[in-house]
Short mmCIF file of C-alpha atoms in Angstrom, two decimals:
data_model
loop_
_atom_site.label_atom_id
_atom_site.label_comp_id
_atom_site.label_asym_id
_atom_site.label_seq_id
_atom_site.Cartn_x
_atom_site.Cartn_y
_atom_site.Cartn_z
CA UNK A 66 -5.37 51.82 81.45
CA UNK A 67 -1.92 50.90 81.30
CA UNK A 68 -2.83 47.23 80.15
CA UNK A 69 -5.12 48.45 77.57
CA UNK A 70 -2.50 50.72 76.00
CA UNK A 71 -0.17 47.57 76.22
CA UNK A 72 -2.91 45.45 74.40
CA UNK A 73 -3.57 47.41 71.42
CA UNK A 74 0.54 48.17 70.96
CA UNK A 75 0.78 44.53 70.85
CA UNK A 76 -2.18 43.98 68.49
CA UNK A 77 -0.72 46.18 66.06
CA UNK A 78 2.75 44.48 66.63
CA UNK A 79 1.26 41.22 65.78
CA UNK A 80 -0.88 42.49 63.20
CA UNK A 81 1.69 44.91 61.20
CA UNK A 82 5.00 44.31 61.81
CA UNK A 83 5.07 40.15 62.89
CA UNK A 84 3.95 39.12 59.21
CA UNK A 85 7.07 40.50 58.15
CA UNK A 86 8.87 38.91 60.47
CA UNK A 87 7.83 35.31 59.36
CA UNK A 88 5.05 34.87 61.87
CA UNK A 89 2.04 35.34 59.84
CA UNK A 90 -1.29 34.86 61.99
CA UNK A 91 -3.55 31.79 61.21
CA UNK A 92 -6.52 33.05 58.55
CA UNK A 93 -8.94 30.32 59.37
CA UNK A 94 -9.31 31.30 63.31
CA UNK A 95 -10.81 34.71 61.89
CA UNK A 96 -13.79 32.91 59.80
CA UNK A 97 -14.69 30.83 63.36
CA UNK A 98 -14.22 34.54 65.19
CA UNK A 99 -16.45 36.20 61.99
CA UNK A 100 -18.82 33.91 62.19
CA UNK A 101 -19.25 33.76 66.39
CA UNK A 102 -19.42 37.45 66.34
CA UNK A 103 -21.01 38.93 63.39
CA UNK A 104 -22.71 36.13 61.29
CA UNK A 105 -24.79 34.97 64.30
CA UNK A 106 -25.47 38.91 65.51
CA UNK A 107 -27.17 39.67 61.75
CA UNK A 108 -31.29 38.62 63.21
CA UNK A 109 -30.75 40.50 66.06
CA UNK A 110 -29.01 43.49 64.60
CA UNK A 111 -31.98 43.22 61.43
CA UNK A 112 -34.29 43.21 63.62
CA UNK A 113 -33.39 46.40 65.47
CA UNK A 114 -33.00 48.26 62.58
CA UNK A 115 -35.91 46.95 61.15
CA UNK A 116 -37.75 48.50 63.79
CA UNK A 117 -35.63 51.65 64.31
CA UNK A 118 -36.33 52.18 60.23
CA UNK A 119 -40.25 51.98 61.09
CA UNK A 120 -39.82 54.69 64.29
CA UNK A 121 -38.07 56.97 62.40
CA UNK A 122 -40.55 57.19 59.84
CA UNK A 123 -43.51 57.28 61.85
CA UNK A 124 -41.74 60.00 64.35
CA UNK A 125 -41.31 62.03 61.13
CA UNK A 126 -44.35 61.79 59.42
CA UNK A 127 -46.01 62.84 62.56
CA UNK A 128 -43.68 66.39 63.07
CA UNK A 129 -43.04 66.95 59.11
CA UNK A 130 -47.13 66.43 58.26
CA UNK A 131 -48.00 69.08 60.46
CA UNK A 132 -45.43 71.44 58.48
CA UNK A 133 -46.74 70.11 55.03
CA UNK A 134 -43.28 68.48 54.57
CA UNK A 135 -44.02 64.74 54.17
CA UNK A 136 -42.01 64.44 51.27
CA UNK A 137 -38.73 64.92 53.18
CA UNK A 138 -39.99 61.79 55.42
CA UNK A 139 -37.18 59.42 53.29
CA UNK A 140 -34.53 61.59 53.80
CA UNK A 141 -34.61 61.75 57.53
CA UNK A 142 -34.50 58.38 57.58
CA UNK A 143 -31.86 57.88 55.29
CA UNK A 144 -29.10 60.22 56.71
CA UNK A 145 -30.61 59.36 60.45
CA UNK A 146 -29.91 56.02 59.44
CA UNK A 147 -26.69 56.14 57.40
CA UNK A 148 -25.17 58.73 59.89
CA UNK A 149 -25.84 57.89 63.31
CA UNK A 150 -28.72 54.96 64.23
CA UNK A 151 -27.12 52.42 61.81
CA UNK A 152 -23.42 52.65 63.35
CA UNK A 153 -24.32 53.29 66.83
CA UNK A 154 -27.54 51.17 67.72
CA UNK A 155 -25.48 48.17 65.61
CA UNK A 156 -22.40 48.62 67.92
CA UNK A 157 -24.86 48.56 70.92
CA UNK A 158 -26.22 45.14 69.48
CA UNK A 159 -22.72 44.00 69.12
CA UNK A 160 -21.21 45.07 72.14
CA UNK A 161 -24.05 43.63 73.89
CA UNK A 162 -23.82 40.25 72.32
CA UNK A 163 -20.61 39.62 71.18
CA UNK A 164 -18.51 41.84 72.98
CA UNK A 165 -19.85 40.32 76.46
CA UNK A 166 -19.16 36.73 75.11
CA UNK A 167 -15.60 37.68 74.08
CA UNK A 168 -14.70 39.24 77.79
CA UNK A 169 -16.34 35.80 79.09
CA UNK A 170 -14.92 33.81 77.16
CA UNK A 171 -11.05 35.19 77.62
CA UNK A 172 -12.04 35.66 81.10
CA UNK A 173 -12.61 31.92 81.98
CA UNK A 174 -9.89 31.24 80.25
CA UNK A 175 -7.60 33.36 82.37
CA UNK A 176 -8.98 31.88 85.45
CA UNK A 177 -8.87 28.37 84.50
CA UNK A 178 -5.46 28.98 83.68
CA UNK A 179 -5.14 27.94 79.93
CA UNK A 180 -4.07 31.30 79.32
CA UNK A 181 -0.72 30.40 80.93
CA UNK A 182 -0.52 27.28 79.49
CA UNK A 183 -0.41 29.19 76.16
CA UNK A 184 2.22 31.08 77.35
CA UNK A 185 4.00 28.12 78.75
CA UNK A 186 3.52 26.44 75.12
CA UNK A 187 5.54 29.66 73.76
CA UNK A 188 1.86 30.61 72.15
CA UNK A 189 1.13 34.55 72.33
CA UNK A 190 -2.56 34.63 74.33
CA UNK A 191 -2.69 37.95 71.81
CA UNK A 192 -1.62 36.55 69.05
CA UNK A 193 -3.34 33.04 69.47
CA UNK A 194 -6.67 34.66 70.86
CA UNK A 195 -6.78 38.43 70.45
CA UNK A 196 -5.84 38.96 66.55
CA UNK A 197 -8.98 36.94 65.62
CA UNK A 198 -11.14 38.59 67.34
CA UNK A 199 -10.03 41.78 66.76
CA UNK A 200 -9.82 40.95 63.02
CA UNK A 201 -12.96 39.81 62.87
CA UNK A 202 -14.58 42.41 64.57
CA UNK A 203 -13.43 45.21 62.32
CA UNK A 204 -14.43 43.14 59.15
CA UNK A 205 -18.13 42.26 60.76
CA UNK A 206 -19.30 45.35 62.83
CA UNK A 207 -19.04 47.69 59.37
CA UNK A 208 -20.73 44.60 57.10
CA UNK A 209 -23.28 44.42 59.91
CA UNK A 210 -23.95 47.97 59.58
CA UNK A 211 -24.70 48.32 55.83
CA UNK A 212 -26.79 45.15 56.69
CA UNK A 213 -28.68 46.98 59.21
CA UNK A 214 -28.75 50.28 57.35
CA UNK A 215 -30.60 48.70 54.46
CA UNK A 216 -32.78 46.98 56.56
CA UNK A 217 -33.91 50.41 58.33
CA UNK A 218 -34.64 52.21 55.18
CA UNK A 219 -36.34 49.14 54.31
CA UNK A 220 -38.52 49.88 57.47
CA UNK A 221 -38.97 53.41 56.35
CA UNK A 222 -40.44 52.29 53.08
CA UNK A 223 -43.09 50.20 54.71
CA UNK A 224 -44.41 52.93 56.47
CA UNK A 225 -44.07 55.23 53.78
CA UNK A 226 -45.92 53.11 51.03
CA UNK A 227 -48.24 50.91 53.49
CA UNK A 228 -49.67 53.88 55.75
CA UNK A 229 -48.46 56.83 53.61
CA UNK A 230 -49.01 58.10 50.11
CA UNK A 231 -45.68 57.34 48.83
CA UNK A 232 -44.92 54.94 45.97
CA UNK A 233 -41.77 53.14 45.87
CA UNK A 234 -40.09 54.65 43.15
CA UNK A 235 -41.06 57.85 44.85
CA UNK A 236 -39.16 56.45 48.17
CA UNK A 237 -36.13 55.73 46.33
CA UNK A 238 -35.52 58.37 44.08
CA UNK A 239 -35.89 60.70 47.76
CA UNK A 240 -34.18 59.14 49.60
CA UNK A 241 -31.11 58.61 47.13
CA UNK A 242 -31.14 62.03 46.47
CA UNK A 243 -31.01 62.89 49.92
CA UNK A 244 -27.89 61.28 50.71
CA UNK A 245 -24.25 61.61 49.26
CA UNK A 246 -21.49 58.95 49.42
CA UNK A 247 -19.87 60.89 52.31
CA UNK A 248 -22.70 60.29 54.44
CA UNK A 249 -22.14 56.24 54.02
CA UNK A 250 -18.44 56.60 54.72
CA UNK A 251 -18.57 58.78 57.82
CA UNK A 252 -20.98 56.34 59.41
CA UNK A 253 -18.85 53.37 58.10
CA UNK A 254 -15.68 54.94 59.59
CA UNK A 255 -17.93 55.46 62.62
CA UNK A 256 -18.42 51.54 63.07
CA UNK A 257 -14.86 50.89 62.10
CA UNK A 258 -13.65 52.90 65.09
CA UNK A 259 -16.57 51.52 67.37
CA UNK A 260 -15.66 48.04 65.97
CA UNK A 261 -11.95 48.96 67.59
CA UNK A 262 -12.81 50.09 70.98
CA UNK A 263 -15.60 47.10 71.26
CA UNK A 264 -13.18 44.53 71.09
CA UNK A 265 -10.17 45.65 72.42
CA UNK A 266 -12.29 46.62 75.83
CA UNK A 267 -13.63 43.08 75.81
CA UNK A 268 -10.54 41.61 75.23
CA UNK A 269 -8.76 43.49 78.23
CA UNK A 270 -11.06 42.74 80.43
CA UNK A 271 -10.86 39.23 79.81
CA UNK A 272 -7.71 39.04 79.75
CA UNK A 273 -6.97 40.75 83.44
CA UNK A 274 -9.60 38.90 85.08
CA UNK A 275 -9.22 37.93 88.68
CA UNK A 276 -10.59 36.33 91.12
CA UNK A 277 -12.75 33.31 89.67
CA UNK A 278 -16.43 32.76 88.81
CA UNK A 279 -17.32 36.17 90.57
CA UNK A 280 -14.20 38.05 88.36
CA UNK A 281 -15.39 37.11 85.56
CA UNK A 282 -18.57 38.37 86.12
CA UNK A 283 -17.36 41.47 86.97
CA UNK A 284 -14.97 41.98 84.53
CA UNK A 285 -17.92 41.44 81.53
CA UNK A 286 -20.13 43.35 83.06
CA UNK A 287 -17.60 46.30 83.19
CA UNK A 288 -16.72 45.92 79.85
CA UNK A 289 -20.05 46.24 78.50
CA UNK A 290 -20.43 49.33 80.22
CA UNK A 291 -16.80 50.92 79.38
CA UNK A 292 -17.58 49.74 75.72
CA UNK A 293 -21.16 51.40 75.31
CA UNK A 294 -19.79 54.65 77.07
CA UNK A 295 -16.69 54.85 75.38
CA UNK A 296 -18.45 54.59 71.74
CA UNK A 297 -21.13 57.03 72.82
CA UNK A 298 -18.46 59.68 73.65
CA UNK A 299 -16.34 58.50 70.43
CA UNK A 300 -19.76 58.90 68.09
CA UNK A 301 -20.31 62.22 69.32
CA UNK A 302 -16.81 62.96 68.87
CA UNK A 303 -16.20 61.76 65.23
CA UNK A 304 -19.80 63.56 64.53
CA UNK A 305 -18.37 66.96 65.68
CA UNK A 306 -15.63 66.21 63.79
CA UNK A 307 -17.22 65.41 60.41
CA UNK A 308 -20.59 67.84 60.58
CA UNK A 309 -19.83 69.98 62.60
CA UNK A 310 -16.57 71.42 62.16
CA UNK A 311 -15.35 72.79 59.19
CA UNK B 67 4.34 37.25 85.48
CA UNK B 68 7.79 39.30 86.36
CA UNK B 69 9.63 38.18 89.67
CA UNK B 70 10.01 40.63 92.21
CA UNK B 71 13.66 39.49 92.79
CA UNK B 72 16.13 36.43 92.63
CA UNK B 73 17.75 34.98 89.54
CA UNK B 74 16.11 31.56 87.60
CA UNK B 75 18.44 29.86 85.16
CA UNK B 76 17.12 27.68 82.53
CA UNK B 77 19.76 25.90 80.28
CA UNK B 78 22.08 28.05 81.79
CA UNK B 79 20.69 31.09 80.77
CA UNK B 80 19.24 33.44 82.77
CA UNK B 81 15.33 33.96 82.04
CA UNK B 82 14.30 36.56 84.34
CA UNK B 83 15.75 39.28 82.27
CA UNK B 84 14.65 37.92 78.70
CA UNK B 85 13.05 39.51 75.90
CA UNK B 86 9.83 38.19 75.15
CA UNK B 87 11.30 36.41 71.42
CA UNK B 88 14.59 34.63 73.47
CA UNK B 89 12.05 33.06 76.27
CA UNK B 90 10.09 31.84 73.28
CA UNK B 91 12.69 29.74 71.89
CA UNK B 92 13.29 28.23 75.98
CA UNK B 93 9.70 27.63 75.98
CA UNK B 94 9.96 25.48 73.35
CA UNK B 95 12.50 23.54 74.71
CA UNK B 96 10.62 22.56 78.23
CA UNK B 97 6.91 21.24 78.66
CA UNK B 98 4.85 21.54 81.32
CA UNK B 99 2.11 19.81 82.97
CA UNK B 100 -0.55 21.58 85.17
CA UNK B 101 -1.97 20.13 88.31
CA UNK B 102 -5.38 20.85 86.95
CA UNK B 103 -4.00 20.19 83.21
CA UNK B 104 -5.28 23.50 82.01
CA UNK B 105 -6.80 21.80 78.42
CA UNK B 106 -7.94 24.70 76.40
CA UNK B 107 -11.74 24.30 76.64
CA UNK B 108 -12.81 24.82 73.34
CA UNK B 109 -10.47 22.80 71.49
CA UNK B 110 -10.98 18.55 71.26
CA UNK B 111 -8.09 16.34 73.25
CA UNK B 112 -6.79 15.47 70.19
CA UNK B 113 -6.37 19.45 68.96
CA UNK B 114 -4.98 20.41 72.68
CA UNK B 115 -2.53 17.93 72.23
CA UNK B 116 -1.27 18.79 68.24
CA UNK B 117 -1.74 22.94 69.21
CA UNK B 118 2.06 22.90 70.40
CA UNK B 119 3.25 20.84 67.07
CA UNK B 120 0.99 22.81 64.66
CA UNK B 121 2.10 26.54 65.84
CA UNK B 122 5.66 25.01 66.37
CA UNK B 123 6.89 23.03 63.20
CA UNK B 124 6.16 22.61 59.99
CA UNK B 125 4.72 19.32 59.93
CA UNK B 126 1.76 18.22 57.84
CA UNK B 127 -1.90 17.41 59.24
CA UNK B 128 -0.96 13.89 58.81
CA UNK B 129 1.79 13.93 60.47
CA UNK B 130 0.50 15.77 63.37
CA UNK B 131 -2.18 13.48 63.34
CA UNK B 132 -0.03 10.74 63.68
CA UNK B 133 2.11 12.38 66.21
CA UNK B 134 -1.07 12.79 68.40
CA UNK B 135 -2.00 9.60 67.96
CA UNK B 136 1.25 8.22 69.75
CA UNK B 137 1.45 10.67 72.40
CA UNK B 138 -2.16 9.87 73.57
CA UNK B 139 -1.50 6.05 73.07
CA UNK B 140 1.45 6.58 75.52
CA UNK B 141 -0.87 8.07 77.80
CA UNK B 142 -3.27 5.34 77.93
CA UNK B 143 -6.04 7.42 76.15
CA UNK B 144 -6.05 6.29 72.68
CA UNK B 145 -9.40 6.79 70.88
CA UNK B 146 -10.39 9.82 72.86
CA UNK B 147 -9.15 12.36 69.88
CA UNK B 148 -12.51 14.09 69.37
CA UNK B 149 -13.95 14.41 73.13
CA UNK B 150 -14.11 17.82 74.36
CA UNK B 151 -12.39 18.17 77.84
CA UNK B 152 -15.51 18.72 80.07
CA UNK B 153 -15.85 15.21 78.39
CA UNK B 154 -13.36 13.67 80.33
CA UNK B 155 -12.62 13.21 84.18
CA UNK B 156 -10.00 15.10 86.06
CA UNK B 157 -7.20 12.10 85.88
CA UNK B 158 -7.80 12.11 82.04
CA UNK B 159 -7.57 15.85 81.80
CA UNK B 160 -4.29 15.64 83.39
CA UNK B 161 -2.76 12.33 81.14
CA UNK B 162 -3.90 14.65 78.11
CA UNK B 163 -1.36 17.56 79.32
CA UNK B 164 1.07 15.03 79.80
CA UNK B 165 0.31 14.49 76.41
CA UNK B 166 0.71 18.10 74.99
CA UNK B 167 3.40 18.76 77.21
CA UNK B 168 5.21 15.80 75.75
CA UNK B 169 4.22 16.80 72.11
CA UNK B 170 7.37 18.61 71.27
CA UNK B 171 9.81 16.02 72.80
CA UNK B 172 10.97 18.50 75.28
CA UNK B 173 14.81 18.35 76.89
CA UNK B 174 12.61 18.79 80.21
CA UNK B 175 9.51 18.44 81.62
CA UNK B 176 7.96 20.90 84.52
CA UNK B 177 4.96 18.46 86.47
CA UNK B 178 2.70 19.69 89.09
CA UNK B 179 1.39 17.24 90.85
CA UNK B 180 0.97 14.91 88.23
CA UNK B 181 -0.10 11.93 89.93
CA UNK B 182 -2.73 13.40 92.54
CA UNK B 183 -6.66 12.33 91.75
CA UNK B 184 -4.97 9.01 89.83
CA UNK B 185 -5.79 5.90 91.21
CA UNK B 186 -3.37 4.05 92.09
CA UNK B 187 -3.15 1.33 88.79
CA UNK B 188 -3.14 5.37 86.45
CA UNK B 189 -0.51 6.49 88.99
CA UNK B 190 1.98 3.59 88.22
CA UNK B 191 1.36 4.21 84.55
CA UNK B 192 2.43 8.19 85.15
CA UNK B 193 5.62 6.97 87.10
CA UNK B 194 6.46 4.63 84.53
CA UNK B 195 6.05 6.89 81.72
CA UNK B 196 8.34 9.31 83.05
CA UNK B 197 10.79 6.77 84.18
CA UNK B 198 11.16 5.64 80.50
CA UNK B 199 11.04 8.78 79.43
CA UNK B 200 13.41 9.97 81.98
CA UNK B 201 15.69 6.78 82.06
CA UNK B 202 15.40 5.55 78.18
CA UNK B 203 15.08 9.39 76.21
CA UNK B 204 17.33 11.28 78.70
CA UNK B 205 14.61 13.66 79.15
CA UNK B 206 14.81 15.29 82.91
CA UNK B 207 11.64 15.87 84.79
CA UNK B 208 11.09 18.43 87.57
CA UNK B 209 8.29 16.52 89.27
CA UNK B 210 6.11 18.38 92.12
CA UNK B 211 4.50 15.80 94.55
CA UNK B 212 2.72 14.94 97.72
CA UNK B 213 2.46 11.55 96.93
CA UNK B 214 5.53 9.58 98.49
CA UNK B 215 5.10 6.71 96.69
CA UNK B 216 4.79 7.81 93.21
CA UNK B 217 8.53 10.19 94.20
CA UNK B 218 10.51 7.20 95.77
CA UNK B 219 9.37 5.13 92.32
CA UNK B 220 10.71 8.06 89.90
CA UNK B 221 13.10 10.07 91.91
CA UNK B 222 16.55 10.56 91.42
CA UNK B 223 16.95 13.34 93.45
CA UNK B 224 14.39 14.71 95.90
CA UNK B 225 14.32 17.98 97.63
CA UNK B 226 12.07 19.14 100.35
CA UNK B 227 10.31 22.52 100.35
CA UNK B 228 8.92 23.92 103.71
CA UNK B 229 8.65 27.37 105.07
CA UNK B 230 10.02 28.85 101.88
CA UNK B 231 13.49 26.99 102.23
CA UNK B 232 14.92 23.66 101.23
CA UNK B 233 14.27 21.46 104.67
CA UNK B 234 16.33 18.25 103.38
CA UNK B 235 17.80 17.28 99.97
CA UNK B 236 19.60 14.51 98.66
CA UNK B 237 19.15 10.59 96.81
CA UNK B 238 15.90 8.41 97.64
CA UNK B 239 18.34 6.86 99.93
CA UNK B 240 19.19 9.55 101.73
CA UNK B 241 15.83 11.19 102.03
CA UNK B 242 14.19 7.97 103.65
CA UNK B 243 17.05 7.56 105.89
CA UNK B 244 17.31 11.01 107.02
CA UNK B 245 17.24 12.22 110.56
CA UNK B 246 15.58 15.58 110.58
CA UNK B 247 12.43 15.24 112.18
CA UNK B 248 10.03 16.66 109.88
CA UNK B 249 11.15 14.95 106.95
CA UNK B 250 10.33 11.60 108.73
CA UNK B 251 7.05 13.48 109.73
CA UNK B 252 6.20 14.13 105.96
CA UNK B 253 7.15 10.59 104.70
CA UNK B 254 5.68 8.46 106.98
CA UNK B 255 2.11 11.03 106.96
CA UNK B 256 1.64 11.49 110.50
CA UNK B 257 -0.46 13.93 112.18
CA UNK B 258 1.59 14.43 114.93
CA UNK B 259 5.25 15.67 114.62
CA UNK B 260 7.19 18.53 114.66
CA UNK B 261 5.43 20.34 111.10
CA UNK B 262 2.28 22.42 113.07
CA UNK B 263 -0.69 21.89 111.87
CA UNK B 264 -2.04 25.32 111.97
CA UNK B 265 -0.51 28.08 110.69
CA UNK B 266 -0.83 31.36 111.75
CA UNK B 267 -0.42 34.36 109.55
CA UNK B 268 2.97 35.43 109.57
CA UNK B 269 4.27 31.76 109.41
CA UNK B 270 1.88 31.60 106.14
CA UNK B 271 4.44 32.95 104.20
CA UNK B 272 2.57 32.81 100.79
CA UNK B 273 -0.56 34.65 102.56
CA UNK B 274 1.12 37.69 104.25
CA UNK B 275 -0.20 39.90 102.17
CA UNK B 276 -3.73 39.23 103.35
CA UNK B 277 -5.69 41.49 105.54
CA UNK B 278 -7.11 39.01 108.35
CA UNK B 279 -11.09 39.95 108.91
CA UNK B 280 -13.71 38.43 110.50
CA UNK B 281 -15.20 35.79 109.23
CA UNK B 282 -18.72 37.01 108.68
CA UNK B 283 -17.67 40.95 108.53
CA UNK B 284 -19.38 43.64 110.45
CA UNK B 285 -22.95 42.79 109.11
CA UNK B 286 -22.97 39.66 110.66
CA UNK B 287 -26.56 38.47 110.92
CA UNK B 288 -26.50 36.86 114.20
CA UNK B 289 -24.85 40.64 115.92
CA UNK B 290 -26.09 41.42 119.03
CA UNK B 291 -27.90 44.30 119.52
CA UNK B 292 -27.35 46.62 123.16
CA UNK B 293 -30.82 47.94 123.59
#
């Protein structure tokens, strides 16, 4: 815990307050990170949400026929989507995929010792490795999301016009009317925050591995799990906070 | 890593205690050379060796290029810019740290064991290297060695480690001629002599920390069972 507080005091350091000290961090490190950890993720994550879109709509139009109320089958979707599957089943892709390849990564670096040869070469391990990642991560895991949202309500609207007696236009017009801007935001704030804990839990755990092939095994396994529990608490904290409370 | 006592004084300035930006600016000063040569992975030889120059100076691409170039060549390993590390064998890994820890034409140079999987034609190449660098640039060099032959070539100065103390120091000279018994022992490599062979734990300084257990633990497959 006490490394992990350490880590994201120096992120910010190097993040907010080195630039102004002269050392800037390198921009083209953060395309290679974007494109490792989000650009390669995007079949996976469209995919899921693909098929989450398709669920959603046939889990609906099952419960809302029986009431008469098909023609509220879009907006379930939609603010399902926007709200809580697009952020949180998109982080679980990520975390799964990227964030276990980060904590490996750093991880066999630590043990094969190039992360003190960085030091030794006066290099910052969290400036040269971490502020990348994390950079990249925050810039991909929202982008993903809107990716993946769109592709889920693109799932919904298959359903809805092949199996269903909805037109497009009808689709649309519902489902837009459903949902207000807020409803985007909170879920991209959502991924934002998710984005944060994903990668700074990978990167700690990388980072502190010990003991070899078998640590680092460990440590990315543990990570995975911290990361997926601590987002699943976070979601259904930053839900309380935005639905529930005032 | 902090020490957990004891003073170290680099350039005469006492390191232990630094901030993190003042031990930045004596990092740049020294190089050092891993025994395993501790290449980043994911970067080519030829981007391992310019990573010091390009996140130290302002020097173009070009020039860092060129500066790469050299320090390889010196090395022996011109022409292997663009191979990946797992590319290369363990004695090239190690001339390519040389290389990078050379990069930044450092007032000294930290090597751990830099001569050991060498043979023996790559070894005099290593020991010549430094000597120029040591005897023609004024460059010192901390060298960390088993191999006797490679330290009577380069050494000015030789000190012997054992048990956590200094056992003998002094010239070549002095060294080869000297009458404690275990130095002879470690010079000559014989088996038999006053260094023992096995340590037990509390002689082991570096390992005292260690539990001792059985070998196969309690669940030892082979365990007799009292019916």
């Amino acid at each position: 815990m006490k490394n992990y507080i350490q880590l994201n005091l120096s992120l910010l350091y190097w993040i907010l307050i080195a630039p102004f000290t002269g050392q800037f961090f390198k921009i083209a490190p953060i395309f290679r990170q974007m494109v490792f950890i989000g650009v390669r993720a995007a079949p996976m994550v469209a995919l899921t949400a693909f098929s989450v879109g398709v669920t959603l709509a046939m889990q609906a139009a099952h419960s809302l026929q029986s009431l008469g109320a098909e023609m509220y089958i879009p907006d379930l979707v939609m603010l399902t989507l926007l709200r809580e599957m697009g952020p949180v089943l998109i982080a679980v892709i990520v975390i799964g995929r990227s964030g276990s390849a980060v904590a490996a990564e750093l991880g066999t670096m630590k043990v094969s010792e190039e992360i003190e040869a960085l030091e030794v070469m006066a290099i910052n391990p969290v400036q040269y490795l971490v502020v990348p990642r994390f950079l990249a991560m925050l810039v991909m895991l929202p982008a993903l999301t809107i990716i993946g949202n769109y592709i889920g309500i693109l799932g919904g609207w298959a359903v809805c016009t092949f199996s269903l007696d909805f037109n497009t236009a009808g689709y649309v017009l519902r489902a837009l009317q459903s949902a207000d801007a807020w409803d985007l935001y909170s879920g991209m704030i959502k991924s934002v925050v998710f984005a944060w804990i994903a990668i700074t839990i990978a990167c700690n755990a990388g980072l502190n591995v010990e003991g070899g092939a078998e640590g680092v095994g460990q440590a990315t396994t543990a990570s995975v799990v911290q990361a997926l529990l601590s987002m699943l608490v976070m979601n259904a904290v930053l839900t309380g906070i935005f639905f529930f409370g005032a | 890593m902090q020490p957990t006592s004891g003073s170290v004084k680099l350039f005469g300035e006492e390191i232990t205690t630094m901030k993190e930006h003042e031990i930045i600016r004596v990092r740049q000063r020294f190089g050092m050379l891993f025994q395993s040569g501790a290449l980043l992975a994911s970067l080519t030889v030829g981007e391992n060796v310019a990573l010091p120059l390009l996140q130290h100076t302002d020097k173009s691409v070009d020039e860092v290029e060129e500066i790469v170039k050299q320090k390889l060549q010196m090395v022996g390993l011109t022409g292997f810019e663009d191979l990946k590390p797992d590319e290369i064998s363990g004695g090239m890994k190690k001339r390519v740290g040389l290389a990078r820890a050379l990069a930044l034409d450092p007032e000294l140079l930290f090597s751990d064991e830099p001569t050991s999987g060498l043979d023996p034609i790559m070894t005099a190449v290593v020991d010549q290297l430094t000597l120029k660098l040591t005897r023609g640039s004024h460059m010192t060099a901390v060298v960390v060695s088993h191999d006797m032959t490679s330290a009577f070539r380069i050494a000015t100065r030789m000190i012997m480690l054992g048990h956590g103390n200094i056992v003998a120091q002094g010239t070549p000279d002095e060294i080869r001629t000297s009458s404690n018994p275990e130095v002879q022992q470690f010079i000559k490599g014989e088996a038999d002599g006053p260094v023992p062979l096995n340590l037990s734990q509390e002689e082991h300084q570096d390992h005292r920390h260690v539990k001792p257990r059985p070998l196969f633990g309690a669940r030892h497959r082979f365990h007799h069972k009292t019916p």
